[in-house]
């Protein structure tokens, strides 16, 4: 292999550098791309959405062995804090923020990845933990047709499928806000995973009246992330959406602590 070719592979395969999105260079992503992707089919695409701490590279690295084992490409988007408002850390969690539609941004990044690598961009696997779990279940409401599966990890705030509750507690005026209705039939076809640690019981960050990510009524969904995810599970099941719910023993609010369960869930689906 020529030196130029070796350099190209070095930075485009394996664990890549952070890449700027071409549609909005404030937004970034990193990948893990196995060197020996299968040639007879499109590779599964697994998207891991970070939380408030923006630890995208850490998640990407933790998924490398999974990628190599299953012939999958890992995409970890990076939606920086401080966009427009330097003090903001929540922007992407609620999908729409000051003219930025983070669901559209993710889909555009996926298109960019698909233009460079042989991945199945039409239906991908999406996991998010904490703030990423907030993004994941709201993305599911908007784009169930694009998801091969959704894994929702320990969201601190939930949106229930309930047209009597205002966004983001519920889905009142959802179509007016986002330009499309919720397609329950399509959501029911998506394998849904919910996961939280059995010791994820800290409340200081999620019971914060007056902060920018608070709405009165949030407290009615539960005190802890465990209780809130159980509320979301009941809401999904009441709407005919099957849920695989995992309570991971001995784990607090740690995305890496629940990731083995996510790998198992996605791995079983990919193997089928």
PDB file of N, CA and C in Angstrom, residues 7 14 37 52-54 59 68 82 88-89 93 101 118 131 135 138 160 216 220 222 224 233-234 245 251:
ATOM      1  N   UNK A   7      -1.911   6.645   4.901  1.00  0.00           N
ATOM      2  CA  UNK A   7      -2.301   7.823   5.680  1.00  0.00           C
ATOM      3  C   UNK A   7      -3.800   8.043   5.606  1.00  0.00           C
ATOM      4  N   UNK A  14     -10.828   2.824  11.491  1.00  0.00           N
ATOM      5  CA  UNK A  14     -10.528   2.746  12.903  1.00  0.00           C
ATOM      6  C   UNK A  14     -11.231   3.890  13.605  1.00  0.00           C
ATOM      7  N   UNK A  37     -14.935  -3.950   6.670  1.00  0.00           N
ATOM      8  CA  UNK A  37     -16.386  -3.917   6.523  1.00  0.00           C
ATOM      9  C   UNK A  37     -16.818  -4.958   5.490  1.00  0.00           C
ATOM     10  N   UNK A  52     -25.093  15.619  28.545  1.00  0.00           N
ATOM     11  CA  UNK A  52     -24.681  16.990  28.821  1.00  0.00           C
ATOM     12  C   UNK A  52     -23.169  17.160  28.785  1.00  0.00           C
ATOM     13  N   UNK A  53     -22.426  16.137  29.201  1.00  0.00           N
ATOM     14  CA  UNK A  53     -20.975  16.228  29.256  1.00  0.00           C
ATOM     15  C   UNK A  53     -20.276  16.148  27.918  1.00  0.00           C
ATOM     16  N   UNK A  54     -21.016  15.860  26.838  1.00  0.00           N
ATOM     17  CA  UNK A  54     -20.453  15.789  25.475  1.00  0.00           C
ATOM     18  C   UNK A  54     -19.278  14.812  25.377  1.00  0.00           C
ATOM     19  N   UNK A  59     -17.638   7.458  24.323  1.00  0.00           N
ATOM     20  CA  UNK A  59     -18.617   6.448  23.912  1.00  0.00           C
ATOM     21  C   UNK A  59     -18.157   5.732  22.644  1.00  0.00           C
ATOM     22  N   UNK A  68     -16.230  -3.835  15.580  1.00  0.00           N
ATOM     23  CA  UNK A  68     -15.404  -4.823  14.887  1.00  0.00           C
ATOM     24  C   UNK A  68     -16.068  -6.200  14.892  1.00  0.00           C
ATOM     25  N   UNK A  82     -23.058  25.813  24.586  1.00  0.00           N
ATOM     26  CA  UNK A  82     -22.732  27.209  24.328  1.00  0.00           C
ATOM     27  C   UNK A  82     -23.046  27.694  22.933  1.00  0.00           C
ATOM     28  N   UNK A  88     -25.602  27.932  27.801  1.00  0.00           N
ATOM     29  CA  UNK A  88     -26.537  26.827  27.568  1.00  0.00           C
ATOM     30  C   UNK A  88     -25.819  25.491  27.433  1.00  0.00           C
ATOM     31  N   UNK A  89     -26.348  24.458  28.103  1.00  0.00           N
ATOM     32  CA  UNK A  89     -25.800  23.105  27.970  1.00  0.00           C
ATOM     33  C   UNK A  89     -26.853  22.100  27.502  1.00  0.00           C
ATOM     34  N   UNK A  93     -31.214  18.470  23.512  1.00  0.00           N
ATOM     35  CA  UNK A  93     -32.074  17.506  24.204  1.00  0.00           C
ATOM     36  C   UNK A  93     -33.540  17.651  23.815  1.00  0.00           C
ATOM     37  N   UNK A 101     -32.590  22.640  14.298  1.00  0.00           N
ATOM     38  CA  UNK A 101     -33.315  21.380  14.477  1.00  0.00           C
ATOM     39  C   UNK A 101     -32.284  20.265  14.574  1.00  0.00           C
ATOM     40  N   UNK A 118     -19.928   2.582   3.262  1.00  0.00           N
ATOM     41  CA  UNK A 118     -21.072   1.752   2.865  1.00  0.00           C
ATOM     42  C   UNK A 118     -21.921   1.334   4.072  1.00  0.00           C
ATOM     43  N   UNK A 131     -28.921  13.118  28.962  1.00  0.00           N
ATOM     44  CA  UNK A 131     -29.417  14.055  27.954  1.00  0.00           C
ATOM     45  C   UNK A 131     -29.581  13.400  26.597  1.00  0.00           C
ATOM     46  N   UNK A 135     -32.915  13.103  24.062  1.00  0.00           N
ATOM     47  CA  UNK A 135     -32.919  13.285  22.603  1.00  0.00           C
ATOM     48  C   UNK A 135     -33.462  12.051  21.899  1.00  0.00           C
ATOM     49  N   UNK A 138     -37.348  11.540  21.958  1.00  0.00           N
ATOM     50  CA  UNK A 138     -38.027  12.582  21.178  1.00  0.00           C
ATOM     51  C   UNK A 138     -37.742  12.415  19.684  1.00  0.00           C
ATOM     52  N   UNK A 160     -44.057  12.482  27.436  1.00  0.00           N
ATOM     53  CA  UNK A 160     -45.043  11.414  27.293  1.00  0.00           C
ATOM     54  C   UNK A 160     -45.893  11.634  26.039  1.00  0.00           C
ATOM     55  N   UNK A 216     -42.931  23.153  35.171  1.00  0.00           N
ATOM     56  CA  UNK A 216     -43.787  22.680  36.243  1.00  0.00           C
ATOM     57  C   UNK A 216     -44.627  21.515  35.737  1.00  0.00           C
ATOM     58  N   UNK A 220     -44.140  15.493  38.542  1.00  0.00           N
ATOM     59  CA  UNK A 220     -45.201  14.486  38.605  1.00  0.00           C
ATOM     60  C   UNK A 220     -44.794  13.186  37.910  1.00  0.00           C
ATOM     61  N   UNK A 222     -42.006  11.627  38.437  1.00  0.00           N
ATOM     62  CA  UNK A 222     -41.158  10.837  39.327  1.00  0.00           C
ATOM     63  C   UNK A 222     -40.064  11.698  39.919  1.00  0.00           C
ATOM     64  N   UNK A 224     -36.840  10.413  40.775  1.00  0.00           N
ATOM     65  CA  UNK A 224     -35.537   9.984  40.265  1.00  0.00           C
ATOM     66  C   UNK A 224     -35.634   9.633  38.779  1.00  0.00           C
ATOM     67  N   UNK A 233     -42.049   4.232  30.397  1.00  0.00           N
ATOM     68  CA  UNK A 233     -42.368   2.858  29.997  1.00  0.00           C
ATOM     69  C   UNK A 233     -43.875   2.620  30.049  1.00  0.00           C
ATOM     70  N   UNK A 234     -44.506   3.015  31.132  1.00  0.00           N
ATOM     71  CA  UNK A 234     -45.956   2.824  31.250  1.00  0.00           C
ATOM     72  C   UNK A 234     -46.684   3.586  30.157  1.00  0.00           C
ATOM     73  N   UNK A 245     -37.181  -3.393  29.171  1.00  0.00           N
ATOM     74  CA  UNK A 245     -36.734  -2.511  30.250  1.00  0.00           C
ATOM     75  C   UNK A 245     -35.661  -3.216  31.066  1.00  0.00           C
ATOM     76  N   UNK A 251     -25.434   0.044  39.456  1.00  0.00           N
ATOM     77  CA  UNK A 251     -24.945   1.135  38.610  1.00  0.00           C
ATOM     78  C   UNK A 251     -25.700   2.417  38.937  1.00  0.00           C
TER      79      UNK A 251
END
